[in-house]
Coordinates of C-alpha atoms and ligand atoms in Angstrom, one line a residue:
X1 CA 41.1 82.0 128.7
X2 CA 38.2 83.4 130.7
X3 CA 38.8 86.7 132.3
X4 CA 35.9 86.3 134.6
X5 CA 37.6 83.8 136.8
X6 CA 39.8 84.9 139.7
X7 CA 43.5 84.5 139.1
X8 CA 44.6 82.9 142.4
X9 CA 48.0 84.5 142.2
X10 CA 46.3 87.9 142.5
X11 CA 45.2 87.1 146.0
X12 CA 47.1 87.7 149.2
X13 CA 46.6 85.0 151.8
X14 CA 44.2 87.2 153.6
X15 CA 42.1 87.7 150.5
X16 CA 42.2 83.9 149.7
X17 CA 41.0 83.3 153.3
X18 CA 38.2 85.8 152.9
X19 CA 37.2 84.0 149.7
X20 CA 37.1 80.7 151.5
X21 CA 35.1 82.3 154.3
X22 CA 32.6 83.5 151.8
X23 CA 32.3 80.0 150.4
X24 CA 31.7 78.8 153.9
X25 CA 34.9 76.7 153.9
X26 CA 37.4 76.4 156.7
X27 CA 40.4 78.7 156.7
X28 CA 43.1 76.1 156.8
X29 CA 42.1 75.0 153.3
X30 CA 43.0 78.5 152.1
X31 CA 46.5 78.0 153.6
X32 CA 46.8 74.6 151.8
X33 CA 45.8 76.1 148.5
X34 CA 48.2 79.0 149.0
X35 CA 51.0 76.6 149.6
X36 CA 50.1 74.5 146.5
X37 CA 50.1 77.6 144.4
X38 CA 53.3 79.2 145.6
X39 CA 55.4 76.3 146.6
X40 CA 54.6 73.4 144.3
X41 CA 54.6 72.6 140.7
X42 CA 51.1 71.3 140.3
X43 CA 49.3 72.4 137.2
X44 CA 45.7 71.5 138.1
X45 CA 43.4 71.6 141.1
X46 CA 43.0 67.9 140.9
X47 CA 46.6 67.5 141.9
X48 CA 46.0 69.3 145.2
X49 CA 45.6 66.0 146.9
X50 CA 44.9 67.0 150.4
X51 CA 41.8 69.1 149.5
X52 CA 38.3 67.8 149.5
X53 CA 36.9 67.2 146.1
X54 CA 34.2 69.8 146.6
X55 CA 36.8 72.6 147.1
X56 CA 38.8 71.5 144.1
X57 CA 35.6 71.7 142.1
X58 CA 34.7 75.1 143.5
X59 CA 38.2 76.4 142.7
X60 CA 38.1 75.0 139.2
X61 CA 34.7 76.7 138.6
X62 CA 35.7 80.1 139.9
X63 CA 39.4 80.5 139.5
X64 CA 42.5 79.9 137.4
X65 CA 45.8 78.5 138.6
X66 CA 47.8 80.1 135.8
X67 CA 46.9 83.2 133.9
X68 CA 50.1 83.3 131.9
X69 CA 50.7 81.2 128.9
X70 CA 54.3 80.7 127.9
X71 CA 54.4 81.0 124.1
X72 CA 58.0 81.2 123.3
X73 CA 61.2 80.3 125.1
X74 CA 64.7 81.4 124.2
X75 CA 67.8 80.0 125.9
X76 CA 71.3 81.4 125.8
X77 CA 73.9 79.0 124.5
X78 CA 75.3 78.4 128.0
X79 CA 71.7 77.8 129.1
X80 CA 72.2 80.1 132.0
X81 CA 69.7 82.7 130.7
X82 CA 66.3 82.0 129.5
X83 CA 63.8 84.5 128.2
X84 CA 60.1 83.6 128.0
X85 CA 57.4 85.4 126.1
X86 CA 54.0 85.0 127.9
X87 CA 50.6 85.6 126.6
X88 CA 48.2 87.2 129.1
X89 CA 44.5 86.3 129.3
X90 CA 43.5 89.2 127.1
X91 CA 46.0 88.2 124.5
X92 CA 48.7 90.8 125.3
X93 CA 52.3 89.7 125.5
X94 CA 55.0 90.3 128.1
X95 CA 58.5 88.8 128.7
X96 CA 60.4 87.6 131.7
X97 CA 63.9 86.4 132.1
X98 CA 65.6 83.8 134.4
X99 CA 69.3 83.9 135.0
X100 CA 70.9 81.0 136.8
X101 CA 74.5 81.1 137.9
X102 CA 76.3 77.8 138.1
X103 CA 76.9 76.6 141.7
X104 CA 80.6 77.4 141.5
X105 CA 79.7 81.1 140.9
X106 CA 77.2 81.3 143.8
X107 CA 74.2 79.5 142.4
X108 CA 72.1 82.6 142.4
X109 CA 68.8 82.3 140.5
X110 CA 67.4 85.7 139.5
X111 CA 64.1 86.3 137.8
X112 CA 63.5 89.6 136.0
X113 CA 59.8 90.5 135.8
X114 CA 57.7 92.8 133.7
X115 CA 55.2 95.1 135.4
X116 CA 53.4 96.5 132.4
X117 CA 52.6 95.4 128.9
X118 CA 54.6 98.1 127.0
X119 CA 55.6 101.2 128.8
X120 CA 54.2 104.8 128.9
X121 CA 57.6 106.4 129.6
X122 CA 58.8 106.1 126.0
X123 CA 62.6 106.3 126.4
X124 CA 64.1 106.7 123.0
X125 CA 66.7 103.9 123.4
X126 CA 64.4 101.3 124.8
X127 CA 62.6 98.7 122.7
X128 CA 59.7 98.5 125.2
X129 CA 59.4 102.3 125.3
X130 CA 59.1 102.4 121.6
X131 CA 56.2 99.9 121.6
X132 CA 54.0 102.3 123.6
X133 CA 51.8 101.5 126.6
X134 CA 49.2 98.7 126.6
X135 CA 48.2 98.1 130.2
X136 CA 49.3 97.6 133.8
X137 CA 49.9 94.0 134.9
X138 CA 48.0 92.7 138.0
X139 CA 50.0 91.6 141.0
X140 CA 49.2 88.0 140.1
X141 CA 50.6 88.4 136.6
X142 CA 53.8 89.7 138.1
X143 CA 54.0 86.9 140.7
X144 CA 53.2 84.2 138.2
X145 CA 56.3 85.2 136.2
X146 CA 58.4 84.2 139.2
X147 CA 56.3 81.1 139.9
X148 CA 56.8 79.9 136.3
X149 CA 60.6 79.7 136.6
X150 CA 60.4 78.4 140.2
X151 CA 58.3 75.5 139.0
X152 CA 60.4 74.9 136.0
X153 CA 63.6 74.4 137.9
X154 CA 62.8 73.2 141.4
X155 CA 66.4 72.2 141.8
X156 CA 67.5 75.9 141.8
X157 CA 65.1 77.9 143.9
X158 CA 64.6 81.5 142.8
X159 CA 66.8 83.6 145.1
X160 CA 66.4 87.1 143.7
X161 CA 63.7 89.0 141.8
X162 CA 64.4 92.2 139.9
X163 CA 61.7 94.5 138.6
X164 CA 63.6 95.4 135.4
X165 CA 61.5 93.8 132.7
X166 CA 59.0 95.6 130.5
X167 CA 57.3 98.7 132.0
X168 CA 57.8 101.1 134.8
X169 CA 57.1 99.5 138.2
X170 CA 56.4 102.7 140.0
X171 CA 53.8 103.7 137.5
X172 CA 52.0 100.5 138.4
X173 CA 52.6 101.0 142.1
X174 CA 49.9 99.1 143.8
X175 CA 50.3 95.9 141.8
X176 CA 54.1 96.1 142.2
X177 CA 54.0 96.4 146.0
X178 CA 51.3 93.8 146.3
X179 CA 53.4 91.4 144.2
X180 CA 56.4 92.1 146.5
X181 CA 54.3 91.4 149.6
X182 CA 53.0 88.1 148.1
X183 CA 56.5 86.9 147.2
X184 CA 57.7 88.0 150.6
X185 CA 54.9 86.2 152.6
X186 CA 56.4 83.6 155.0
X187 CA 53.6 81.1 154.2
X188 CA 54.5 81.4 150.5
X189 CA 57.8 81.8 148.7
X190 CA 59.2 83.8 151.6
X191 CA 61.6 85.7 149.4
X192 CA 63.4 88.4 151.5
X193 CA 62.8 92.0 150.5
X194 CA 66.6 92.4 150.5
X195 CA 66.6 90.0 147.5
X196 CA 64.2 92.1 145.5
X197 CA 65.2 95.1 143.5
X198 CA 62.8 97.6 141.9
X199 CA 64.2 99.6 138.9
X200 CA 62.7 102.9 138.1
X201 CA 63.2 105.6 135.4
X202 CA 62.7 108.1 138.2
X203 CA 59.1 108.4 139.4
X204 CA 59.8 110.6 142.4
X205 CA 56.5 110.2 144.2
X206 CA 56.7 106.4 143.8
X207 CA 60.2 106.4 145.3
X208 CA 58.9 108.4 148.3
X209 CA 56.0 106.1 148.7
X210 CA 58.1 103.0 148.5
X211 CA 60.5 104.3 151.1
X212 CA 57.5 104.4 153.5
X213 CA 56.3 100.8 153.0
X214 CA 58.6 99.4 155.7
X215 CA 60.2 97.0 153.3
X216 CA 63.9 96.8 152.6
X217 CA 63.6 96.5 148.9
X218 CA 66.6 97.4 146.8
X219 CA 66.1 100.5 144.5
X220 CA 67.9 101.0 141.2
X221 CA 67.4 104.3 139.4
X222 CA 68.0 104.5 135.7
X223 CA 69.9 107.7 135.5
X224 CA 71.7 107.6 132.1
X225 CA 72.7 111.3 132.3
X226 CA 74.1 113.7 134.9
X227 CA 72.2 116.9 133.8
X228 CA 68.6 117.6 133.1
X229 CA 68.8 118.6 129.5
X230 CA 70.6 115.5 128.4
X231 CA 68.5 113.3 130.7
X232 CA 65.3 114.7 129.3
X233 CA 66.3 113.8 125.8
X234 CA 66.8 110.2 126.9
X235 CA 64.2 109.6 129.6
X236 CA 61.2 111.8 128.9
X237 CA 60.1 111.4 132.6
X238 CA 63.0 113.7 133.4
X239 CA 60.9 116.6 132.4
X240 CA 58.4 115.9 135.1
X241 CA 61.0 114.9 137.8
X242 CA 64.2 116.9 137.5
X243 CA 67.5 115.5 138.8
X244 CA 67.4 117.7 142.0
X245 CA 64.2 116.0 143.1
X246 CA 65.3 112.6 142.0
X247 CA 68.6 112.7 143.8
X248 CA 66.9 114.0 146.9
X249 CA 64.4 111.1 146.8
X250 CA 67.3 108.7 146.4
X251 CA 69.0 110.1 149.5
X252 CA 65.8 109.9 151.5
X253 CA 65.3 106.3 150.3
X254 CA 68.7 105.4 151.8
X255 CA 67.9 107.3 155.0
X256 CA 64.6 105.6 155.6
X257 CA 65.4 102.0 154.4
X258 CA 69.2 101.7 155.0
X259 CA 69.4 100.3 151.4
X260 CA 72.1 101.9 149.3
X261 CA 70.6 103.0 146.0
X262 CA 72.2 102.0 142.7
X263 CA 72.2 104.2 139.7
X264 CA 72.1 102.5 136.3
X265 CA 74.0 104.4 133.6
X266 CA 73.7 103.0 130.1
X267 CA 76.5 104.2 127.9
X268 CA 75.5 105.4 124.4
X269 CA 78.3 106.1 122.0
X270 CA 78.8 109.9 121.5
X271 CA 75.7 110.7 123.5
X272 CA 76.4 110.4 127.3
X273 CA 79.8 108.8 127.4
X274 CA 82.3 111.6 127.5
X275 CA 84.8 111.9 130.3
X276 CA 83.5 115.4 131.1
X277 CA 80.0 113.9 131.7
X278 CA 81.6 111.3 134.0
X279 CA 83.1 114.2 136.0
X280 CA 79.7 115.8 136.1
X281 CA 78.1 112.6 137.3
X282 CA 80.7 112.3 140.0
X283 CA 79.8 115.8 141.2
X284 CA 76.1 115.0 141.1
X285 CA 76.6 112.0 143.3
X286 CA 79.3 113.4 145.6
X287 CA 78.9 112.4 149.2
X288 CA 76.2 110.0 148.5
X289 CA 76.2 106.4 149.7
X290 CA 75.4 104.8 146.4
X291 CA 76.7 102.6 143.6
X292 CA 76.9 103.2 139.8
X293 CA 76.4 100.4 137.4
X294 CA 77.7 101.2 133.9
X295 CA 76.1 99.3 131.1
X296 CA 77.3 99.5 127.5
X297 CA 74.1 99.9 125.4
X298 CA 72.5 96.8 124.1
X299 CA 71.8 96.7 120.5
X300 CA 68.2 97.4 119.3
X301 CA 66.6 98.5 116.2
X302 CA 67.6 102.2 116.7
X303 CA 71.1 102.6 115.4
X304 CA 71.4 106.1 117.1
X305 CA 72.0 104.2 120.4
X306 CA 75.1 102.1 120.2
X307 CA 77.6 101.0 122.8
X308 CA 80.8 103.0 122.9
X309 CA 84.2 101.4 122.2
X310 CA 85.8 99.5 125.0
X311 CA 88.3 102.4 125.4
X312 CA 85.6 105.0 125.8
X313 CA 83.8 102.8 128.3
X314 CA 87.0 102.3 130.3
X315 CA 87.8 106.0 130.3
X316 CA 84.3 106.9 131.6
X317 CA 84.6 104.3 134.4
X318 CA 88.1 105.4 135.3
X319 CA 87.0 109.0 135.7
X320 CA 84.2 108.0 138.1
X321 CA 86.5 105.8 140.1
X322 CA 89.2 108.5 140.2
X323 CA 86.6 110.8 141.7
X324 CA 85.6 108.4 144.3
X325 CA 82.4 107.0 143.0
X326 CA 81.8 103.3 143.6
X327 CA 81.4 101.9 140.1
X328 CA 80.9 98.5 138.5
X329 CA 81.1 98.0 134.7
X330 CA 78.7 95.3 133.6
X331 CA 79.4 93.4 130.5
X332 CA 77.0 92.2 127.8
X333 CA 76.7 88.5 127.4
X334 CA 74.4 85.8 126.0
X335 CA 74.2 88.0 122.9
X336 CA 72.4 85.2 121.2
X337 CA 69.2 85.9 123.1
X338 CA 69.5 89.6 123.6
X339 CA 68.6 90.4 120.0
X340 CA 65.5 92.4 119.6
X341 CA 64.9 93.6 123.1
X342 CA 67.3 96.2 124.2
X343 CA 65.7 96.6 127.5
X344 CA 65.4 93.0 128.5
X345 CA 68.9 92.5 127.4
X346 CA 69.9 95.2 129.7
X347 CA 69.3 93.6 133.1
X348 CA 70.9 90.5 131.9
X349 CA 74.1 92.4 131.9
X350 CA 73.3 94.2 135.2
X351 CA 73.8 91.1 137.2
X352 CA 77.0 89.9 135.7
X353 CA 79.9 92.0 136.7
X354 CA 83.0 92.0 134.5
X355 CA 86.0 90.2 135.8
X356 CA 89.0 92.2 134.7
X357 CA 90.2 95.5 136.1
X358 CA 87.5 97.1 138.2
X359 CA 85.5 95.0 135.9
Ligands
SAH401 N1 61.3 101.1 133.6 C1 62.3 100.8 134.5 C2 62.6 99.3 134.6 C3 62.6 98.5 133.3 S1 63.9 99.0 132.1 C4 63.5 101.5 134.2 O1 63.6 102.2 133.2 O2 64.4 101.5 135.1 C5 65.3 98.2 132.8 C6 66.7 98.8 132.4 O3 67.0 98.6 131.1 C7 66.7 100.3 132.6 O4 67.8 100.7 133.4 C8 66.7 100.8 131.2 O5 67.3 102.1 131.1 C9 67.6 99.8 130.6 N2 67.6 99.8 129.1 C10 66.6 100.0 128.3 N3 66.9 99.9 127.0 C11 68.3 99.6 127.0 C12 69.2 99.4 125.9 N4 68.9 99.5 124.6 N5 70.5 99.2 126.3 C13 70.8 99.1 127.6 N6 70.0 99.3 128.6 C14 68.7 99.6 128.3
SF4_402 FE1 60.0 102.3 130.2 FE2 62.2 101.7 131.5 FE3 62.0 101.3 128.8 FE4 62.1 103.8 129.8 S1 63.7 102.2 129.9 S2 60.7 103.1 128.2 S3 61.0 103.5 131.7 S4 60.9 100.2 130.4

């Protein structure tokens, strides 16, 4: 696919309007195109029936409607979870996941998007991190992951978007924020910022910047350890941004957005799952209005990082709760499609709370 053509999903409505202006076309046609792109399932410019033929031709010559090519789809047995591998225009691959709850469980439709092909952070336990970094995605490539699932199942509109796929969103800051604004735009999908969550391995300057955007986007911080030395061994970015600074940034985020921060804590057997570490975690978060999500590790190629036994997981959770930390234990499910991608499997579990005990 040609890289010279503009990917329409990369443009804000203002930018699309400016393009139409440059073409000498009336503005209201830009709004029409924007709506076709974001709110319909058309796959070609010819289907944009209310546009003059000359504009359809101009668009076809200069732009592309889709820059992502779905090359592989995996569905869980219950068909609630679907993981899609997309090929980008330059041949690189990314993945996105859609999770649809049945109506009796709320009917939420969450799409998890990637922000980078690969990831430069290099967490030892993460399948994406182990691939290395290829490149940042554009805003349009992020937005199109959502549009793909929205078009595929018009009967269950996308209600939530989580930035928990491949890559570190806050190391691709501009495209991430632009994608959020495009998804947020009232003339387009109009997805509320409160229904969007950005997950970060702890890029402190990015968290600070995000808190000043005037958007009420949810923030999830992948903590995984309550002290710097352990954290640095799991999340290399911890060397650059120590816990003191990270926790301070999380507090500020809550103060300026009113959104309670969640901390993701993936449990790795024998590595970060002892009861004394739970106590240390509770001390670290003492007095903070936050939430801890415990996630037993997903299997990936590296056998060093395995989920603890149920008993160890429960003991860790109980210690946090005993010390007053709001905690949810997430369970792994849809194991049939999690294989091979520890990280994509992870957020699948994030959104599905356990049902017994505090689970
Ligand atoms: N880079 C961002 C967002 C993408 S990773 C971040 O790290 O937060 C999404 C989540 O998957 C993170 O919480 C990450 O720590 C988690 N994860 C990665 N590999 C995992 C694995 N093998 N098991 C469980 N969670 C994993
Ligand atoms: Fe990157 Fe997140 Fe994976 Fe770490 S866990 S390597 S930050 S995608």
